[in-house]
Amino acid sequence: LIASENYSSLAVQAAQGNLLTDKYAEGIPGYRFYAGCDNVDDVESEAARLACELFGAEHAYVQPHSGSDANLWAFTAIISAERQEPLMEKLGIDNPAHATKEQWDEIRKAYFGQKLLAMDYYSGGHLTHGYRQNFTSLLFDVSQYTVNKETYLLDIEEIRAQLHAVRPMIFLIGYSAYPRKINFKQMKELADEVDAVFMVDMAHFAGLVAGKVFTGEYDPVKYADVVTTTTHKTLRGPRGGIILCKEKYAKYVDKGCPAITGGPLPHVMAAKAVAFQEALKPEFKTYAQKIVDNADALASALTALGASVVSGGTDNHLLLVDCEKSYGLTGRQAESALRECSLTMNRNALPFDVNGPWYTSGIRLGTPAVTTLGMEQAEMKEIAEVINLILSNTKPTIIEKGDNKGKPSKAKYLIDEQAKTEARARVKALLERFPLYPSLTIEIVPEEYFA
């Protein structure tokens, strides 16, 4: 039930496990710094073509190793296009290597400290969106917008006011823990009001865009200047990232090497191509819609059982449960108790969370992986009941020593043994009905074979 994980197909896994892993291929198709990349050129070009077809993008760069890498690549490309190259032209420099030390110092000063406006971590934003412990907070002068304190939803007028106050170079929309869809047409209009580059990180919901669940004004590729994403999660491909962009930024995005990294991973690009081909099939649209239907069913079932679901529900593949309010538990306690009973998800900070990012007040639940297994809304109701069974029968332990003696622990807990036994049995019954990779069979070889 981890919202950022999924099960890729056997075809994707087979494509990733091949000899392409051994080839260095720095550069881009037709312009490599190593010889012998003919086949890699074909693979990368096909992956990029399929990505453009799948998302309706003008340009695709399929080399990033992860979503975080893709974001850093994209930031670098945007700053290069908007600041570095214009300054180089002003200084009469055609290549960074030709700059004097004084000129390069001037370029560096213009590069660092540009303004970024992005979603606050506690409101659902990602670490790479300017979180203080991430490099992006050093690269940028970061300002962050939050969700409304009452609704836990984004407020477009609040964001507009902040945009006009900050006037950032980059206005970034995207999330890893926001349970609602976003109108990207409106956000693009806001970006244009302050002449900001509009960037979207759709790592979590790329599969919903590819599967045509998010269309029209809710499709970020139609409106953003630059879009980043992972290729796993809802997209169900290999672990990796890609960048989609308008043609204006293509040549800057393509300079991920040498700007940020060295050799790309040709075997992963091959697996990405397979995943994009799979996502272009009609059945992927059905799958993507089921992800959202399942998330809605899970949220509704938990709400009916008395759990506090943040923002009252979900429009996408994930939901947040306030465990502090619902069960008197921290997110860490809930995560551990559920894991002990064979359910896997992650604790997650909630908007304005008093427990911070380590203990947290909530958990994040996602439906991509269980949907891949074939589960539907009836199974979501069963999962909700099991979650409620476990958490209703879990209590914090009381601290016995130290300054906090007599207070509830934020980490340790006790589960009722009968509830644990019942929960494990119900999870086991579910998984027996929905095995992973049912096409694979295991044959037990008789011992006499080895005699």
CSV table of C-alpha atoms in Angstrom, one decimal:
chain,number,residue,atom,x,y,z
A,1,LEU,CA,0.0,0.0,0.0
A,2,ILE,CA,3.0,2.3,-0.4
A,3,ALA,CA,1.7,5.0,-2.8
A,4,SER,CA,5.1,5.4,-4.5
A,5,GLU,CA,5.6,1.7,-5.3
A,6,ASN,CA,4.2,-0.7,-7.8
A,7,TYR,CA,4.9,-4.0,-9.5
A,8,SER,CA,6.4,-3.7,-12.9
A,9,SER,CA,5.6,-6.4,-15.6
A,10,LEU,CA,7.9,-9.3,-16.3
A,11,ALA,CA,8.5,-7.8,-19.7
A,12,VAL,CA,9.8,-4.6,-18.1
A,13,GLN,CA,12.0,-6.6,-15.7
A,14,ALA,CA,13.4,-8.8,-18.6
A,15,ALA,CA,14.2,-5.7,-20.6
A,16,GLN,CA,16.1,-4.2,-17.7
A,17,GLY,CA,18.2,-7.4,-17.1
A,18,ASN,CA,20.4,-7.5,-20.1
A,19,LEU,CA,23.9,-6.7,-21.4
A,20,LEU,CA,23.1,-3.1,-22.1
A,21,THR,CA,23.9,-2.5,-18.5
A,22,ASP,CA,27.6,-2.9,-19.4
A,23,LYS,CA,27.7,0.0,-22.0
A,24,TYR,CA,28.9,3.5,-21.3
A,25,ALA,CA,26.8,6.0,-23.4
A,26,GLU,CA,27.5,9.5,-22.2
A,27,GLY,CA,25.8,12.0,-24.5
A,28,ILE,CA,22.7,11.7,-26.5
A,29,PRO,CA,21.7,9.7,-29.6
A,30,GLY,CA,24.0,10.6,-32.5
A,31,TYR,CA,26.3,12.6,-30.2
A,32,ARG,CA,28.1,10.2,-27.8
A,33,PHE,CA,31.4,10.5,-26.0
A,34,TYR,CA,31.9,6.7,-26.4
A,35,ALA,CA,32.1,4.6,-29.5
A,36,GLY,CA,29.9,1.5,-30.0
A,37,CYS,CA,26.6,3.1,-29.0
A,38,ASP,CA,24.6,2.3,-32.2
A,39,ASN,CA,22.2,0.0,-30.4
A,40,VAL,CA,21.9,2.3,-27.4
A,41,ASP,CA,21.0,5.2,-29.7
A,42,ASP,CA,18.2,3.1,-31.1
A,43,VAL,CA,16.9,2.1,-27.7
A,44,GLU,CA,17.1,5.7,-26.3
A,45,SER,CA,15.5,7.2,-29.4
A,46,GLU,CA,12.6,4.7,-29.3
A,47,ALA,CA,12.1,5.3,-25.6
A,48,ALA,CA,12.0,9.1,-26.1
A,49,ARG,CA,9.6,8.7,-29.1
A,50,LEU,CA,7.2,6.5,-27.1
A,51,ALA,CA,7.3,8.9,-24.2
A,52,CYS,CA,6.3,11.8,-26.5
A,53,GLU,CA,3.5,9.7,-28.0
A,54,LEU,CA,2.2,8.6,-24.6
A,55,PHE,CA,2.1,12.0,-23.0
A,56,GLY,CA,1.7,14.3,-26.1
A,57,ALA,CA,5.0,16.0,-25.3
A,58,GLU,CA,7.2,18.1,-27.6
A,59,HIS,CA,10.4,16.6,-26.3
A,60,ALA,CA,11.5,13.8,-24.0
A,61,TYR,CA,14.7,13.1,-22.2
A,62,VAL,CA,14.7,9.5,-20.8
A,63,GLN,CA,18.2,9.3,-19.1
A,64,PRO,CA,17.5,10.4,-15.5
A,65,HIS,CA,18.1,7.7,-13.0
A,66,SER,CA,15.3,8.8,-10.6
A,67,GLY,CA,12.7,11.5,-10.1
A,68,SER,CA,15.0,13.4,-7.9
A,69,ASP,CA,17.7,13.3,-10.6
A,70,ALA,CA,15.1,14.5,-13.1
A,71,ASN,CA,14.2,17.4,-10.9
A,72,LEU,CA,17.8,18.5,-10.5
A,73,TRP,CA,18.4,18.0,-14.3
A,74,ALA,CA,15.3,20.2,-15.0
A,75,PHE,CA,16.2,22.9,-12.6
A,76,THR,CA,19.7,23.1,-14.2
A,77,ALA,CA,18.3,23.2,-17.7
A,78,ILE,CA,15.8,26.0,-16.8
A,79,ILE,CA,18.5,28.1,-15.1
A,80,SER,CA,20.8,27.6,-18.0
A,81,ALA,CA,18.2,28.7,-20.5
A,82,GLU,CA,16.9,31.6,-18.5
A,83,ARG,CA,20.1,33.0,-16.9
A,84,GLN,CA,23.4,31.3,-17.8
A,85,GLU,CA,23.1,31.4,-21.6
A,86,PRO,CA,21.8,35.0,-21.9
A,87,LEU,CA,24.6,36.2,-19.6
A,88,MET,CA,27.2,34.3,-21.6
A,89,GLU,CA,25.9,36.0,-24.8
A,90,LYS,CA,26.1,39.4,-23.0
A,91,LEU,CA,29.7,38.6,-22.0
A,92,GLY,CA,30.5,37.4,-25.6
A,93,ILE,CA,31.2,33.8,-24.5
A,94,ASP,CA,30.2,30.9,-26.8
A,95,ASN,CA,31.4,28.1,-24.4
A,96,PRO,CA,31.7,28.0,-20.6
A,97,ALA,CA,35.2,26.6,-21.0
A,98,HIS,CA,36.3,29.9,-22.7
A,99,ALA,CA,35.2,32.1,-19.8
A,100,THR,CA,37.9,33.9,-17.8
A,101,LYS,CA,37.8,33.4,-14.0
A,102,GLU,CA,36.2,36.8,-13.5
A,103,GLN,CA,33.5,36.0,-16.1
A,104,TRP,CA,32.9,32.6,-14.6
A,105,ASP,CA,32.5,34.1,-11.1
A,106,GLU,CA,29.8,36.5,-12.6
A,107,ILE,CA,28.0,33.5,-14.2
A,108,ARG,CA,28.1,31.5,-11.0
A,109,LYS,CA,26.6,34.4,-9.0
A,110,ALA,CA,23.8,34.7,-11.6
A,111,TYR,CA,23.2,30.9,-11.5
A,112,PHE,CA,22.7,30.4,-7.7
A,113,GLY,CA,20.1,32.0,-5.6
A,114,GLN,CA,17.3,32.2,-8.2
A,115,LYS,CA,13.8,32.2,-6.8
A,116,LEU,CA,11.7,29.0,-6.6
A,117,LEU,CA,8.1,28.8,-5.3
A,118,ALA,CA,7.0,25.3,-4.5
A,119,MET,CA,4.7,23.3,-2.3
A,120,ASP,CA,5.6,23.0,1.4
A,121,TYR,CA,6.8,19.5,2.5
A,122,TYR,CA,4.1,19.2,5.1
A,123,SER,CA,1.4,20.1,2.6
A,124,GLY,CA,2.5,17.3,0.4
A,125,GLY,CA,5.5,18.6,-1.5
A,126,HIS,CA,8.6,16.6,-2.2
A,127,LEU,CA,12.1,16.9,-0.6
A,128,THR,CA,13.5,18.1,-4.0
A,129,HIS,CA,11.1,21.0,-4.0
A,130,GLY,CA,13.2,23.1,-1.7
A,131,TYR,CA,13.1,21.2,1.6
A,132,ARG,CA,15.9,22.6,3.9
A,133,GLN,CA,17.8,19.3,4.1
A,134,ASN,CA,17.8,18.9,0.3
A,135,PHE,CA,20.4,20.5,-2.1
A,136,THR,CA,17.6,22.5,-3.8
A,137,SER,CA,17.3,24.7,-0.7
A,138,LEU,CA,21.0,25.7,-1.3
A,139,LEU,CA,20.6,26.1,-5.1
A,140,PHE,CA,17.5,28.3,-4.8
A,141,ASP,CA,16.1,31.2,-2.8
A,142,VAL,CA,13.0,29.0,-1.8
A,143,SER,CA,9.5,30.2,-0.9
A,144,GLN,CA,6.8,27.7,-0.3
A,145,TYR,CA,3.0,27.7,-0.4
A,146,THR,CA,0.8,25.6,1.8
A,147,VAL,CA,-2.7,24.1,1.8
A,148,ASN,CA,-5.5,26.0,3.5
A,149,LYS,CA,-5.5,25.3,7.2
A,150,GLU,CA,-9.2,24.5,7.3
A,151,THR,CA,-9.8,22.5,4.1
A,152,TYR,CA,-6.2,21.1,3.6
A,153,LEU,CA,-6.7,22.0,-0.1
A,154,LEU,CA,-4.7,24.4,-2.3
A,155,ASP,CA,-6.2,27.9,-2.4
A,156,ILE,CA,-5.6,29.5,-5.8
A,157,GLU,CA,-6.0,33.0,-4.5
A,158,GLU,CA,-3.5,32.5,-1.7
A,159,ILE,CA,-1.0,31.1,-4.3
A,160,ARG,CA,-1.7,34.0,-6.6
A,161,ALA,CA,-0.9,36.5,-3.9
A,162,GLN,CA,2.3,34.7,-3.0
A,163,LEU,CA,3.4,34.4,-6.6
A,164,HIS,CA,3.1,38.2,-7.0
A,165,ALA,CA,4.9,38.8,-3.8
A,166,VAL,CA,7.8,36.4,-4.6
A,167,ARG,CA,7.9,36.7,-8.4
A,168,PRO,CA,10.0,33.5,-8.8
A,169,MET,CA,11.9,32.3,-11.8
A,170,ILE,CA,10.3,28.8,-11.4
A,171,PHE,CA,6.8,28.1,-10.2
A,172,LEU,CA,6.7,24.4,-9.3
A,173,ILE,CA,3.5,22.3,-8.9
A,174,GLY,CA,3.7,18.7,-7.9
A,175,TYR,CA,3.4,16.5,-4.8
A,176,SER,CA,4.1,13.2,-3.1
A,177,ALA,CA,1.4,13.4,-0.5
A,178,TYR,CA,-1.5,15.6,-1.8
A,179,PRO,CA,-4.7,13.6,-2.3
A,180,ARG,CA,-6.4,15.9,-4.8
A,181,LYS,CA,-6.1,16.7,-8.5
A,182,ILE,CA,-4.9,20.1,-9.7
A,183,ASN,CA,-6.1,22.4,-12.4
A,184,PHE,CA,-2.9,23.0,-14.4
A,185,LYS,CA,-4.5,25.5,-16.8
A,186,GLN,CA,-5.3,27.8,-13.8
A,187,MET,CA,-1.7,27.3,-12.5
A,188,LYS,CA,-0.2,28.1,-15.9
A,189,GLU,CA,-2.2,31.3,-16.0
A,190,LEU,CA,-0.9,32.2,-12.6
A,191,ALA,CA,2.7,31.5,-13.7
A,192,ASP,CA,2.2,33.7,-16.8
A,193,GLU,CA,1.0,36.6,-14.6
A,194,VAL,CA,4.5,36.9,-13.1
A,195,ASP,CA,6.5,35.6,-16.1
A,196,ALA,CA,7.6,32.5,-14.2
A,197,VAL,CA,8.7,29.2,-15.8
A,198,PHE,CA,5.9,26.7,-15.1
A,199,MET,CA,7.3,23.3,-14.0
A,200,VAL,CA,5.3,20.3,-12.9
A,201,ASP,CA,6.6,17.2,-11.0
A,202,MET,CA,4.0,14.5,-11.9
A,203,ALA,CA,6.1,11.6,-10.5
A,204,HIS,CA,3.2,10.3,-8.4
A,205,PHE,CA,0.4,10.6,-10.9
A,206,ALA,CA,2.1,10.1,-14.3
A,207,GLY,CA,0.2,6.9,-14.8
A,208,LEU,CA,-3.1,8.7,-14.3
A,209,VAL,CA,-2.0,11.2,-17.1
A,210,ALA,CA,-0.8,8.4,-19.4
A,211,GLY,CA,-4.0,6.4,-18.7
A,212,LYS,CA,-6.2,9.4,-19.5
A,213,VAL,CA,-7.8,9.7,-16.1
A,214,PHE,CA,-6.3,13.2,-15.8
A,215,THR,CA,-7.2,15.0,-19.0
A,216,GLY,CA,-8.0,18.5,-20.3
A,217,GLU,CA,-7.1,21.1,-17.7
A,218,TYR,CA,-5.8,18.4,-15.3
A,219,ASP,CA,-3.2,17.2,-17.8
A,220,PRO,CA,0.1,19.0,-16.9
A,221,VAL,CA,1.9,18.2,-20.1
A,222,LYS,CA,-0.4,20.5,-22.0
A,223,TYR,CA,0.4,23.5,-19.9
A,224,ALA,CA,3.8,23.2,-18.3
A,225,ASP,CA,7.1,24.4,-19.8
A,226,VAL,CA,8.9,21.5,-18.1
A,227,VAL,CA,7.5,18.2,-16.6
A,228,THR,CA,9.4,15.7,-14.6
A,229,THR,CA,8.3,12.2,-13.5
A,230,THR,CA,9.4,8.9,-12.3
A,231,THR,CA,8.7,5.9,-14.5
A,232,HIS,CA,7.5,3.5,-11.7
A,233,LYS,CA,4.7,4.4,-9.2
A,234,THR,CA,1.4,4.7,-11.2
A,235,LEU,CA,3.2,4.3,-14.5
A,236,ARG,CA,4.3,0.8,-13.5
A,237,GLY,CA,7.6,0.8,-15.3
A,238,PRO,CA,11.2,0.4,-14.0
A,239,ARG,CA,12.7,2.7,-11.3
A,240,GLY,CA,13.9,5.8,-13.1
A,241,GLY,CA,12.9,9.2,-14.3
A,242,ILE,CA,12.2,11.3,-17.4
A,243,ILE,CA,11.9,14.9,-18.4
A,244,LEU,CA,9.3,16.2,-20.8
A,245,CYS,CA,9.5,19.8,-22.1
A,246,LYS,CA,8.6,22.4,-24.6
A,247,GLU,CA,11.0,22.6,-27.5
A,248,LYS,CA,12.4,25.8,-26.1
A,249,TYR,CA,14.1,23.9,-23.3
A,250,ALA,CA,15.1,20.7,-25.3
A,251,LYS,CA,18.7,21.5,-25.9
A,252,TYR,CA,19.3,22.4,-22.3
A,253,VAL,CA,17.5,19.3,-20.9
A,254,ASP,CA,19.6,17.1,-23.2
A,255,LYS,CA,22.8,18.3,-21.5
A,256,GLY,CA,22.1,16.3,-18.4
A,257,CYS,CA,25.5,14.9,-19.1
A,258,PRO,CA,27.9,16.7,-18.5
A,259,ALA,CA,25.8,19.2,-16.5
A,260,ILE,CA,24.7,16.8,-13.7
A,261,THR,CA,25.7,13.2,-14.3
A,262,GLY,CA,27.9,10.8,-16.2
A,263,GLY,CA,26.8,7.7,-18.1
A,264,PRO,CA,23.1,6.9,-18.5
A,265,LEU,CA,21.7,3.4,-17.9
A,266,PRO,CA,20.9,1.9,-21.3
A,267,HIS,CA,19.3,-1.2,-19.8
A,268,VAL,CA,16.9,1.0,-17.8
A,269,MET,CA,16.1,3.0,-20.8
A,270,ALA,CA,15.2,-0.2,-22.6
A,271,ALA,CA,12.8,-1.1,-19.7
A,272,LYS,CA,11.3,2.4,-19.9
A,273,ALA,CA,10.6,1.9,-23.6
A,274,VAL,CA,8.8,-1.3,-22.8
A,275,ALA,CA,6.8,0.4,-20.0
A,276,PHE,CA,5.7,3.2,-22.3
A,277,GLN,CA,4.6,0.7,-24.9
A,278,GLU,CA,2.5,-1.1,-22.3
A,279,ALA,CA,1.0,2.2,-21.2
A,280,LEU,CA,-0.1,3.0,-24.7
A,281,LYS,CA,-2.3,-0.1,-24.8
A,282,PRO,CA,-6.1,0.4,-24.2
A,283,GLU,CA,-6.1,-1.8,-21.1
A,284,PHE,CA,-3.8,0.6,-19.3
A,285,LYS,CA,-6.6,3.2,-19.3
A,286,THR,CA,-8.8,0.7,-17.5
A,287,TYR,CA,-6.1,0.0,-15.1
A,288,ALA,CA,-5.4,3.7,-14.3
A,289,GLN,CA,-9.1,4.3,-13.7
A,290,LYS,CA,-9.2,1.4,-11.3
A,291,ILE,CA,-6.4,2.9,-9.3
A,292,VAL,CA,-8.4,6.0,-8.7
A,293,ASP,CA,-11.7,4.1,-8.1
A,294,ASN,CA,-9.8,1.9,-5.5
A,295,ALA,CA,-8.3,4.8,-3.7
A,296,ASP,CA,-11.8,6.5,-3.5
A,297,ALA,CA,-13.3,3.2,-2.2
A,298,LEU,CA,-10.5,2.8,0.4
A,299,ALA,CA,-11.0,6.4,1.6
A,300,SER,CA,-14.7,6.0,1.8
A,301,ALA,CA,-14.5,2.7,3.7
A,302,LEU,CA,-12.1,4.1,6.2
A,303,THR,CA,-14.2,7.2,6.7
A,304,ALA,CA,-17.3,5.0,7.3
A,305,LEU,CA,-15.3,3.2,10.0
A,306,GLY,CA,-14.6,6.5,11.8
A,307,ALA,CA,-11.1,7.2,10.5
A,308,SER,CA,-10.1,10.8,9.8
A,309,VAL,CA,-9.1,11.0,6.1
A,310,VAL,CA,-7.3,14.3,5.3
A,311,SER,CA,-9.3,16.6,3.0
A,312,GLY,CA,-12.2,14.3,3.3
A,313,GLY,CA,-11.1,11.9,0.5
A,314,THR,CA,-9.0,11.6,-2.6
A,315,ASP,CA,-9.1,12.3,-6.4
A,316,ASN,CA,-6.0,10.3,-7.2
A,317,HIS,CA,-4.1,7.2,-6.2
A,318,LEU,CA,-3.3,8.1,-2.6
A,319,LEU,CA,-4.9,9.1,0.7
A,320,LEU,CA,-3.7,10.3,4.1
A,321,VAL,CA,-5.1,9.1,7.4
A,322,ASP,CA,-4.7,11.2,10.6
A,323,CYS,CA,-3.8,8.5,13.1
A,324,GLU,CA,-3.3,10.9,15.9
A,325,LYS,CA,-6.9,12.1,15.6
A,326,SER,CA,-8.4,8.8,14.7
A,327,TYR,CA,-6.6,6.3,16.9
A,328,GLY,CA,-4.4,8.3,19.3
A,329,LEU,CA,-1.3,7.0,17.6
A,330,THR,CA,1.7,8.6,15.8
A,331,GLY,CA,2.3,7.7,12.2
A,332,ARG,CA,5.4,5.8,13.2
A,333,GLN,CA,3.4,3.6,15.6
A,334,ALA,CA,0.6,3.0,13.0
A,335,GLU,CA,3.1,2.1,10.3
A,336,SER,CA,4.9,-0.3,12.6
A,337,ALA,CA,1.8,-2.0,13.9
A,338,LEU,CA,0.3,-2.4,10.4
A,339,ARG,CA,3.6,-3.8,9.1
A,340,GLU,CA,3.6,-6.3,12.0
A,341,CYS,CA,0.3,-7.5,10.6
A,342,SER,CA,1.5,-7.8,7.0
A,343,LEU,CA,0.3,-4.5,5.6
A,344,THR,CA,3.0,-2.2,4.3
A,345,MET,CA,2.6,1.6,3.9
A,346,ASN,CA,4.6,4.5,5.1
A,347,ARG,CA,4.1,7.0,7.9
A,348,ASN,CA,3.6,10.5,6.5
A,349,ALA,CA,3.7,14.1,7.8
A,350,LEU,CA,0.3,15.8,7.6
A,351,PRO,CA,-0.2,19.5,6.9
A,352,PHE,CA,1.0,21.6,9.9
A,353,ASP,CA,2.1,18.4,11.6
A,354,VAL,CA,3.1,18.9,15.3
A,355,ASN,CA,4.9,15.5,15.4
A,356,GLY,CA,7.4,16.4,12.6
A,357,PRO,CA,8.7,14.3,9.7
A,358,TRP,CA,10.1,11.4,11.8
A,359,TYR,CA,7.2,10.4,14.1
A,360,THR,CA,4.5,12.1,12.0
A,361,SER,CA,0.7,12.2,12.8
A,362,GLY,CA,-0.4,10.2,9.7
A,363,ILE,CA,0.0,7.4,7.3
A,364,ARG,CA,-0.1,7.5,3.5
A,365,LEU,CA,-1.9,4.8,1.6
A,366,GLY,CA,-1.7,4.1,-2.1
A,367,THR,CA,-3.6,1.8,-4.4
A,368,PRO,CA,-1.3,1.3,-7.5
A,369,ALA,CA,0.3,-2.0,-6.3
A,370,VAL,CA,-2.9,-3.7,-5.1
A,371,THR,CA,-4.6,-2.6,-8.3
A,372,THR,CA,-1.8,-4.3,-10.2
A,373,LEU,CA,-2.6,-7.5,-8.2
A,374,GLY,CA,-6.2,-7.3,-9.5
A,375,MET,CA,-7.9,-6.1,-6.4
A,376,GLU,CA,-11.0,-4.0,-6.8
A,377,GLN,CA,-13.4,-2.0,-4.6
A,378,ALA,CA,-14.7,-5.0,-2.6
A,379,GLU,CA,-11.1,-5.7,-1.5
A,380,MET,CA,-10.5,-2.1,-0.6
A,381,LYS,CA,-13.4,-2.4,1.9
A,382,GLU,CA,-11.7,-5.5,3.3
A,383,ILE,CA,-8.4,-3.7,3.6
A,384,ALA,CA,-10.0,-0.8,5.3
A,385,GLU,CA,-11.6,-3.1,7.9
A,386,VAL,CA,-8.2,-4.8,8.6
A,387,ILE,CA,-6.5,-1.4,9.0
A,388,ASN,CA,-9.2,-0.3,11.4
A,389,LEU,CA,-9.0,-3.6,13.3
A,390,ILE,CA,-5.3,-3.2,13.8
A,391,LEU,CA,-5.2,0.4,14.7
A,392,SER,CA,-8.3,0.3,17.0
A,393,ASN,CA,-6.5,-2.4,19.0
A,394,THR,CA,-3.1,-0.7,19.2
A,395,LYS,CA,-2.1,1.6,22.0
A,396,PRO,CA,1.0,3.6,22.8
A,397,THR,CA,3.1,2.3,25.6
A,398,ILE,CA,3.8,4.6,28.6
A,399,ILE,CA,7.3,5.8,29.1
A,400,GLU,CA,8.7,4.5,32.4
A,401,LYS,CA,12.0,6.5,32.7
A,402,GLY,CA,13.5,9.9,32.1
A,403,ASP,CA,12.1,13.3,31.7
A,404,ASN,CA,9.0,12.0,29.8
A,405,LYS,CA,8.1,9.4,32.4
A,406,GLY,CA,4.4,8.7,32.5
A,407,LYS,CA,3.8,10.1,29.0
A,408,PRO,CA,2.7,8.1,25.9
A,409,SER,CA,5.6,7.0,23.7
A,410,LYS,CA,5.7,8.2,20.1
A,411,ALA,CA,7.4,5.1,18.9
A,412,LYS,CA,6.6,2.0,21.0
A,413,TYR,CA,3.2,0.4,21.1
A,414,LEU,CA,1.2,-2.7,22.1
A,415,ILE,CA,-1.2,-4.6,19.8
A,416,ASP,CA,-3.9,-6.9,21.1
A,417,GLU,CA,-2.8,-10.4,20.2
A,418,GLN,CA,-6.2,-11.6,19.1
A,419,ALA,CA,-6.6,-8.7,16.7
A,420,LYS,CA,-3.1,-9.3,15.3
A,421,THR,CA,-3.9,-12.9,14.6
A,422,GLU,CA,-7.2,-12.1,12.9
A,423,ALA,CA,-5.6,-9.3,10.8
A,424,ARG,CA,-2.8,-11.6,9.6
A,425,ALA,CA,-5.2,-14.3,8.6
A,426,ARG,CA,-7.3,-11.9,6.6
A,427,VAL,CA,-4.3,-10.4,4.8
A,428,LYS,CA,-3.1,-13.9,4.0
A,429,ALA,CA,-6.5,-14.9,2.6
A,430,LEU,CA,-6.4,-11.8,0.4
A,431,LEU,CA,-3.0,-12.4,-1.0
A,432,GLU,CA,-3.8,-16.1,-1.7
A,433,ARG,CA,-6.6,-14.8,-3.9
A,434,PHE,CA,-4.4,-12.3,-5.7
A,435,PRO,CA,-0.9,-13.7,-6.2
A,436,LEU,CA,1.9,-11.6,-7.7
A,437,TYR,CA,2.9,-12.8,-11.2
A,438,PRO,CA,0.4,-15.7,-11.4
A,439,SER,CA,2.0,-16.7,-14.7
A,440,LEU,CA,5.1,-17.8,-12.8
A,441,THR,CA,5.0,-21.3,-11.4
A,442,ILE,CA,7.5,-22.9,-9.0
A,443,GLU,CA,8.3,-26.6,-9.5
A,444,ILE,CA,9.8,-28.4,-6.6
A,445,VAL,CA,12.7,-30.6,-7.8
A,446,PRO,CA,12.7,-34.1,-6.2
A,447,GLU,CA,15.7,-34.7,-4.0
A,448,GLU,CA,16.7,-37.7,-6.0
A,449,TYR,CA,17.4,-35.4,-8.9
A,450,PHE,CA,20.5,-34.3,-7.1
A,451,ALA,CA,21.7,-37.8,-6.1
